[in-house]
PDB file of C-alpha atoms in Angstrom:
ATOM      1  CA  MET A 284      28.366 -26.242  15.973  1.00 42.00           C
ATOM      2  CA  GLN A 285      24.831 -25.830  15.418  1.00 48.00           C
ATOM      3  CA  SER A 286      24.195 -22.923  12.661  1.00 58.00           C
ATOM      4  CA  ALA A 287      22.171 -20.415  13.208  1.00 63.00           C
ATOM      5  CA  PRO A 288      18.801 -20.416  11.988  1.00 74.00           C
ATOM      6  CA  ALA A 289      17.543 -18.941   8.320  1.00 82.00           C
ATOM      7  CA  PRO A 290      15.500 -15.639   7.798  1.00 89.00           C
ATOM      8  CA  LYS A 291      12.355 -16.097   6.443  1.00 91.00           C
ATOM      9  CA  LEU A 292      10.681 -14.010   4.009  1.00 94.00           C
ATOM     10  CA  MET A 293       5.705 -14.253   4.020  1.00 92.00           C
ATOM     11  CA  VAL A 294       4.350 -13.432   0.763  1.00 93.00           C
ATOM     12  CA  LYS A 295       0.748 -12.840   1.453  1.00 90.00           C
ATOM     13  CA  ARG A 296      -1.676 -12.310  -1.193  1.00 87.00           C
ATOM     14  CA  PRO A 297      -5.186 -10.458  -0.852  1.00 83.00           C
ATOM     15  CA  ASP A 298      -7.111 -12.940  -1.694  1.00 77.00           C
ATOM     16  CA  GLY A 299      -5.758 -14.949   1.167  1.00 76.00           C
ATOM     17  CA  GLN A 300      -2.331 -16.561  -0.165  1.00 80.00           C
ATOM     18  CA  PHE A 301       0.013 -17.285   2.327  1.00 84.00           C
ATOM     19  CA  ARG A 302       3.122 -18.849   1.409  1.00 86.00           C
ATOM     20  CA  GLU A 303       6.696 -18.591   4.007  1.00 89.00           C
ATOM     21  CA  LEU A 304       9.805 -19.522   2.668  1.00 89.00           C
ATOM     22  CA  GLU A 305      13.111 -20.338   4.016  1.00 90.00           C
ATOM     23  CA  TRP A 306      16.108 -18.127   2.386  1.00 90.00           C
ATOM     24  CA  ASP A 307      17.966 -20.920   2.602  1.00 87.00           C
ATOM     25  CA  ARG A 308      20.254 -19.680  -0.420  1.00 89.00           C
ATOM     26  CA  GLU A 309      22.529 -16.795  -1.933  1.00 91.00           C
ATOM     27  CA  ALA A 310      19.631 -14.990  -3.822  1.00 94.00           C
ATOM     28  CA  ILE A 311      15.829 -15.601  -4.182  1.00 95.00           C
ATOM     29  CA  SER A 312      14.174 -14.350  -7.716  1.00 96.00           C
ATOM     30  CA  VAL A 313      10.887 -12.373  -7.728  1.00 96.00           C
ATOM     31  CA  GLY A 314       8.215 -11.630 -10.789  1.00 95.00           C
ATOM     32  CA  ARG A 315       5.454 -12.569 -12.991  1.00 94.00           C
ATOM     33  CA  ASP A 316       7.776 -15.411 -14.832  1.00 94.00           C
ATOM     34  CA  GLY A 317       7.053 -19.288 -13.391  1.00 94.00           C
ATOM     35  CA  ALA A 318      10.962 -19.494 -13.503  1.00 94.00           C
ATOM     36  CA  ASN A 319      11.339 -17.124 -10.722  1.00 95.00           C
ATOM     37  CA  ASP A 320      11.584 -18.543  -7.574  1.00 94.00           C
ATOM     38  CA  ILE A 321       8.359 -16.226  -5.473  1.00 94.00           C
ATOM     39  CA  VAL A 322       5.940 -15.991  -8.842  1.00 94.00           C
ATOM     40  CA  ILE A 323       3.605 -12.709  -8.699  1.00 93.00           C
ATOM     41  CA  ASP A 324       1.063 -13.584 -11.259  1.00 91.00           C
ATOM     42  CA  HIS A 325       0.320  -9.779 -11.290  1.00 92.00           C
ATOM     43  CA  PRO A 326      -0.282  -7.522 -14.344  1.00 92.00           C
ATOM     44  CA  LEU A 327       1.953  -4.776 -12.352  1.00 93.00           C
ATOM     45  CA  ALA A 328       4.634  -7.431 -11.743  1.00 94.00           C
ATOM     46  CA  SER A 329       7.536  -7.238 -14.221  1.00 95.00           C
ATOM     47  CA  ARG A 330       8.435 -10.583 -15.413  1.00 95.00           C
ATOM     48  CA  ARG A 331      11.753 -10.392 -14.082  1.00 95.00           C
ATOM     49  CA  HIS A 332      10.746  -7.752 -10.827  1.00 96.00           C
ATOM     50  CA  ALA A 333      13.584  -7.996  -8.306  1.00 95.00           C
ATOM     51  CA  ARG A 334      16.014 -10.327  -6.442  1.00 95.00           C
ATOM     52  CA  PHE A 335      16.592 -10.925  -2.497  1.00 96.00           C
ATOM     53  CA  GLU A 336      20.404 -11.538  -2.260  1.00 93.00           C
ATOM     54  CA  ARG A 337      22.839 -12.093   0.917  1.00 87.00           C
ATOM     55  CA  SER A 338      25.570  -9.530   0.970  1.00 73.00           C
ATOM     56  CA  GLY A 339      28.467  -8.416   2.372  1.00 70.00           C
ATOM     57  CA  ASP A 340      25.628  -6.090   5.262  1.00 67.00           C
ATOM     58  CA  GLY A 341      23.411  -9.273   5.492  1.00 84.00           C
ATOM     59  CA  PHE A 342      20.266  -9.237   3.346  1.00 91.00           C
ATOM     60  CA  ALA A 343      19.116  -7.330   0.535  1.00 93.00           C
ATOM     61  CA  ILE A 344      16.020  -6.675  -2.112  1.00 95.00           C
ATOM     62  CA  HIS A 345      17.344  -5.532  -5.273  1.00 94.00           C
ATOM     63  CA  ASP A 346      14.840  -3.882  -7.930  1.00 95.00           C
ATOM     64  CA  LEU A 347      15.615  -4.616 -11.424  1.00 94.00           C
ATOM     65  CA  GLU A 348      14.454  -2.127 -13.447  1.00 92.00           C
ATOM     66  CA  SER A 349      10.662  -3.041 -12.877  1.00 93.00           C
ATOM     67  CA  THR A 350       8.087  -0.800 -14.774  1.00 92.00           C
ATOM     68  CA  ASN A 351       5.950  -0.522 -11.543  1.00 93.00           C
ATOM     69  CA  GLY A 352       8.235  -0.325  -8.440  1.00 93.00           C
ATOM     70  CA  THR A 353       9.286  -2.155  -5.540  1.00 94.00           C
ATOM     71  CA  PHE A 354       8.261  -0.879  -2.534  1.00 94.00           C
ATOM     72  CA  VAL A 355       9.632  -1.261   1.164  1.00 93.00           C
ATOM     73  CA  ASN A 356       7.569  -0.089   3.869  1.00 91.00           C
ATOM     74  CA  GLY A 357       5.742   2.225   1.303  1.00 87.00           C
ATOM     75  CA  GLU A 358       8.901   4.035  -0.456  1.00 90.00           C
ATOM     76  CA  ARG A 359       9.391   3.085  -3.852  1.00 92.00           C
ATOM     77  CA  LEU A 360      13.096   1.609  -3.785  1.00 90.00           C
ATOM     78  CA  THR A 361      15.878   2.637  -6.717  1.00 85.00           C
ATOM     79  CA  GLY A 362      18.511  -0.019  -6.421  1.00 83.00           C
ATOM     80  CA  ALA A 363      19.345  -1.960  -4.133  1.00 88.00           C
ATOM     81  CA  ARG A 364      18.651  -1.780  -0.177  1.00 90.00           C
ATOM     82  CA  VAL A 365      19.866  -3.641   3.055  1.00 91.00           C
ATOM     83  CA  LEU A 366      16.941  -5.428   5.118  1.00 92.00           C
ATOM     84  CA  HIS A 367      15.914  -5.197   8.479  1.00 90.00           C
ATOM     85  CA  SER A 368      13.723  -7.625  10.355  1.00 89.00           C
ATOM     86  CA  GLN A 369      10.063  -7.121   9.552  1.00 89.00           C
ATOM     87  CA  ASP A 370      10.847  -4.796   6.659  1.00 92.00           C
ATOM     88  CA  GLN A 371       7.827  -5.112   4.358  1.00 93.00           C
ATOM     89  CA  VAL A 372       7.954  -5.338   0.815  1.00 95.00           C
ATOM     90  CA  ILE A 373       5.544  -4.826  -1.713  1.00 94.00           C
ATOM     91  CA  ILE A 374       5.442  -5.734  -5.458  1.00 94.00           C
ATOM     92  CA  ALA A 375       2.351  -5.616  -7.297  1.00 93.00           C
ATOM     93  CA  ASP A 376      -0.507  -7.003  -4.838  1.00 91.00           C
ATOM     94  CA  ALA A 377       1.783  -9.542  -3.158  1.00 92.00           C
ATOM     95  CA  VAL A 378       3.241  -8.227   0.559  1.00 94.00           C
ATOM     96  CA  ILE A 379       6.241  -9.852   1.405  1.00 94.00           C
ATOM     97  CA  VAL A 380       7.619  -9.574   5.347  1.00 94.00           C
ATOM     98  CA  PHE A 381      11.156 -10.199   5.891  1.00 93.00           C
ATOM     99  CA  GLN A 382      12.041 -11.737   9.227  1.00 90.00           C
ATOM    100  CA  ASP A 383      15.616 -12.285  10.666  1.00 86.00           C
ATOM    101  CA  PRO A 384      15.371 -14.935  13.480  1.00 78.00           C
ATOM    102  CA  GLU A 385      18.984 -13.447  14.588  1.00 73.00           C
ATOM    103  CA  ALA A 386      16.920 -10.343  15.037  1.00 64.00           C
ATOM    104  CA  THR A 387      13.532 -11.423  16.708  1.00 46.00           C
ATOM    105  CA  VAL A 388      11.327 -10.596  20.530  1.00 50.00           C
ATOM    106  CA  LYS A 389       8.126 -11.572  21.233  1.00 51.00           C
ATOM    107  CA  GLY A 390       5.941 -10.086  20.830  1.00 56.00           C
ATOM    108  CA  VAL A 391       3.402  -9.591  18.125  1.00 57.00           C
ATOM    109  CA  LEU A 392       4.006  -7.525  14.774  1.00 52.00           C
ATOM    110  CA  PRO A 393       3.745  -3.449  14.675  1.00 58.00           C
ATOM    111  CA  PRO A 394       0.518  -2.275  14.645  1.00 57.00           C
ATOM    112  CA  ASP A 395       1.757   0.580  12.285  1.00 55.00           C
ATOM    113  CA  LEU A 396       2.601  -2.800  10.108  1.00 51.00           C
ATOM    114  CA  LEU A 397      -0.232  -4.663  10.657  1.00 52.00           C
ATOM    115  CA  ARG A 398      -2.528  -2.285   9.221  1.00 57.00           C
ATOM    116  CA  ALA A 399       0.137  -1.548   6.304  1.00 56.00           C
ATOM    117  CA  VAL A 400      -0.806  -5.133   5.614  1.00 55.00           C
ATOM    118  CA  ARG A 401      -3.923  -5.335   5.433  1.00 67.00           C
ATOM    119  CA  GLU A 402      -4.287  -1.857   3.674  1.00 80.00           C
ATOM    120  CA  GLU A 403      -6.692  -2.687   0.652  1.00 87.00           C
ATOM    121  CA  LEU A 404      -6.394   1.542  -0.731  1.00 91.00           C
ATOM    122  CA  ARG A 405      -2.807   3.464  -0.563  1.00 89.00           C
ATOM    123  CA  VAL A 406      -2.067   6.583  -1.597  1.00 91.00           C
ATOM    124  CA  ASP A 407       1.328   7.188  -2.455  1.00 90.00           C
ATOM    125  CA  SER A 408       1.716  11.133  -1.968  1.00 89.00           C
ATOM    126  CA  ARG A 409       5.567  11.021  -4.060  1.00 88.00           C
ATOM    127  CA  THR A 410       4.591   9.802  -7.562  1.00 89.00           C
ATOM    128  CA  LYS A 411       0.424  11.250  -6.923  1.00 90.00           C
ATOM    129  CA  GLU A 412      -0.569   7.396  -7.112  1.00 91.00           C
ATOM    130  CA  VAL A 413      -3.343   5.525  -6.191  1.00 92.00           C
ATOM    131  CA  PHE A 414      -3.573   1.483  -5.656  1.00 90.00           C
ATOM    132  CA  ILE A 415      -6.406  -0.831  -4.572  1.00 89.00           C
ATOM    133  CA  ARG A 416      -5.309  -4.131  -4.046  1.00 83.00           C
ATOM    134  CA  GLY A 417      -2.299  -3.754  -5.200  1.00 79.00           C
ATOM    135  CA  GLN A 418      -3.225  -2.264  -8.512  1.00 84.00           C
ATOM    136  CA  ALA A 419      -2.891   1.074 -10.009  1.00 87.00           C
ATOM    137  CA  LEU A 420      -6.400   3.439 -10.122  1.00 91.00           C
ATOM    138  CA  ASP A 421      -5.751   4.360 -13.996  1.00 91.00           C
ATOM    139  CA  PRO A 422      -6.984   6.981 -15.576  1.00 91.00           C
ATOM    140  CA  SER A 423      -4.972   9.367 -12.495  1.00 92.00           C
ATOM    141  CA  LEU A 424      -7.535  10.965 -10.195  1.00 95.00           C
ATOM    142  CA  THR A 425      -7.664  15.047 -10.993  1.00 94.00           C
ATOM    143  CA  VAL A 426      -5.821  17.083  -9.091  1.00 93.00           C
ATOM    144  CA  LYS A 427      -8.965  17.943  -6.244  1.00 93.00           C
ATOM    145  CA  GLU A 428      -9.966  14.073  -6.538  1.00 95.00           C
ATOM    146  CA  PHE A 429      -6.161  13.358  -5.476  1.00 96.00           C
ATOM    147  CA  GLN A 430      -5.984  16.392  -2.820  1.00 94.00           C
ATOM    148  CA  LEU A 431      -9.316  14.865  -1.223  1.00 95.00           C
ATOM    149  CA  LEU A 432      -8.364  11.462  -1.286  1.00 96.00           C
ATOM    150  CA  GLU A 433      -4.541  12.474   0.322  1.00 96.00           C
ATOM    151  CA  MET A 434      -5.987  14.169   2.999  1.00 95.00           C
ATOM    152  CA  LEU A 435      -8.445  11.541   3.921  1.00 95.00           C
ATOM    153  CA  TYR A 436      -5.681   8.947   3.638  1.00 95.00           C
ATOM    154  CA  ASN A 437      -3.209  11.192   5.767  1.00 94.00           C
ATOM    155  CA  ARG A 438      -5.993  11.052   8.677  1.00 94.00           C
ATOM    156  CA  ARG A 439      -7.591   7.735   7.800  1.00 91.00           C
ATOM    157  CA  GLY A 440     -10.300   6.441  10.433  1.00 91.00           C
ATOM    158  CA  GLN A 441     -10.567   9.614  11.583  1.00 95.00           C
ATOM    159  CA  VAL A 442     -13.800  11.986  10.460  1.00 96.00           C
ATOM    160  CA  ILE A 443     -13.113  15.046   8.514  1.00 94.00           C
ATOM    161  CA  SER A 444     -15.386  17.918   8.387  1.00 93.00           C
ATOM    162  CA  LYS A 445     -16.599  19.481   5.149  1.00 90.00           C
ATOM    163  CA  ASP A 446     -15.231  22.804   6.281  1.00 88.00           C
ATOM    164  CA  GLU A 447     -11.856  20.953   6.905  1.00 90.00           C
ATOM    165  CA  ILE A 448     -12.339  19.767   3.401  1.00 90.00           C
ATOM    166  CA  ALA A 449     -12.874  23.304   2.392  1.00 86.00           C
ATOM    167  CA  ARG A 450      -9.973  25.161   4.109  1.00 85.00           C
ATOM    168  CA  GLU A 451      -7.626  21.837   2.676  1.00 85.00           C
ATOM    169  CA  VAL A 452      -8.885  21.468  -0.675  1.00 86.00           C
ATOM    170  CA  TRP A 453     -10.157  24.735  -2.126  1.00 80.00           C
ATOM    171  CA  ASP A 454      -8.096  26.857  -0.007  1.00 65.00           C
ATOM    172  CA  TYR A 455     -10.739  29.566   1.217  1.00 62.00           C
ATOM    173  CA  GLU A 456     -14.237  29.354   2.529  1.00 63.00           C
ATOM    174  CA  VAL A 457     -17.239  27.200   0.782  1.00 59.00           C
ATOM    175  CA  PHE A 458     -20.522  28.342   1.540  1.00 58.00           C
ATOM    176  CA  ASP A 459     -22.191  26.058  -0.628  1.00 70.00           C
ATOM    177  CA  TYR A 460     -21.169  22.294   0.196  1.00 79.00           C
ATOM    178  CA  ASN A 461     -22.793  21.031  -2.655  1.00 87.00           C
ATOM    179  CA  ALA A 462     -19.287  21.538  -4.371  1.00 87.00           C
ATOM    180  CA  ILE A 463     -17.722  18.824  -1.923  1.00 90.00           C
ATOM    181  CA  ASP A 464     -20.958  16.257  -2.412  1.00 91.00           C
ATOM    182  CA  ALA A 465     -20.299  16.421  -5.469  1.00 93.00           C
ATOM    183  CA  LEU A 466     -16.228  15.741  -5.525  1.00 94.00           C
ATOM    184  CA  VAL A 467     -16.847  12.924  -2.839  1.00 95.00           C
ATOM    185  CA  TYR A 468     -19.539  11.668  -5.813  1.00 96.00           C
ATOM    186  CA  ARG A 469     -16.708  11.915  -8.393  1.00 96.00           C
ATOM    187  CA  LEU A 470     -14.250  10.206  -6.296  1.00 97.00           C
ATOM    188  CA  ARG A 471     -16.134   7.194  -5.024  1.00 96.00           C
ATOM    189  CA  GLN A 472     -16.859   6.919  -8.713  1.00 96.00           C
ATOM    190  CA  ARG A 473     -13.141   6.161  -8.997  1.00 96.00           C
ATOM    191  CA  ILE A 474     -11.661   4.053  -6.198  1.00 96.00           C
ATOM    192  CA  GLU A 475     -15.188   1.972  -4.655  1.00 95.00           C
ATOM    193  CA  PRO A 476     -16.105  -1.208  -6.054  1.00 92.00           C
ATOM    194  CA  ASP A 477     -20.303  -0.381  -5.612  1.00 94.00           C
ATOM    195  CA  PRO A 478     -19.901   3.622  -5.338  1.00 94.00           C
ATOM    196  CA  ALA A 479     -23.920   3.286  -4.232  1.00 93.00           C
ATOM    197  CA  ASN A 480     -22.666   1.441  -1.195  1.00 94.00           C
ATOM    198  CA  PRO A 481     -19.231   3.019  -0.323  1.00 94.00           C
ATOM    199  CA  ARG A 482     -16.756   0.427   1.594  1.00 94.00           C
ATOM    200  CA  TYR A 483     -13.521   3.273   1.787  1.00 95.00           C
ATOM    201  CA  LEU A 484     -15.086   6.594   1.709  1.00 96.00           C
ATOM    202  CA  VAL A 485     -18.142   6.724   4.275  1.00 95.00           C
ATOM    203  CA  THR A 486     -20.535   8.934   5.291  1.00 95.00           C
ATOM    204  CA  GLN A 487     -20.905   9.758   8.578  1.00 92.00           C
ATOM    205  CA  ARG A 488     -23.833  11.487   9.115  1.00 90.00           C
ATOM    206  CA  GLY A 489     -24.017  14.941  10.304  1.00 88.00           C
ATOM    207  CA  PHE A 490     -20.002  15.408  10.643  1.00 92.00           C
ATOM    208  CA  GLY A 491     -18.566  14.541   7.519  1.00 93.00           C
ATOM    209  CA  TYR A 492     -16.470  12.152   5.876  1.00 96.00           C
ATOM    210  CA  LYS A 493     -13.716   9.131   6.836  1.00 96.00           C
ATOM    211  CA  LEU A 494     -11.357   7.007   4.632  1.00 95.00           C
ATOM    212  CA  ILE A 495     -11.597   3.193   6.080  1.00 93.00           C
ATOM    213  CA  THR A 496      -8.252   1.774   4.516  1.00 91.00           C
ATOM    214  CA  SER A 497      -8.703  -2.104   5.785  1.00 84.00           C
ATOM    215  CA  PRO A 498     -12.693  -2.506   5.999  1.00 80.00           C
ATOM    216  CA  ASP A 499     -12.721  -6.326   7.160  1.00 69.00           C
ATOM    217  CA  ALA A 500      -9.647  -5.932   9.536  1.00 56.00           C
TER     218      ALA A 500
END
């Protein structure tokens, strides 16, 4: 009798590195230490960061009390979680997609998942953290800077008017848009590689601003 094909882990890094790993053992370790099965040489990765394990329920990911956390489909993992096909695990700047051939259907990855994999800028509303190319922004944004970025992130790709920004960030009508322009300027200084030529927070002249999290997608 032919055995079922083994699941796979697809590991993608921002610099274009791509690795396909067959899950053919009980456990697969992940971390910065070179002894791990999947090595993530990034300062945000712990030496022993996480472990993929076969369980009675199928396949699971365990966070090993890492410093910066393991994220599954955008949510920070606490302890362990059973994986489903196409689940996306983010550790530091690496995106690891779990593929279960027993659950695979013909087609393409869901658009939301593809966008998440390609995102260079990510906002975690729960922890109030901002990640750019997998690295947490340090020091953190001010309250107003984060409120503006979170608003734009939740509606990424859409043009947001200054009136909308005023209502959302200031909670009252702003008649002098200089305050908004100044806030946008400060935020660009924090998140943009080149603030003079914005990559993420762009101006739609005459309409407002929009956030692009996957500029090259």
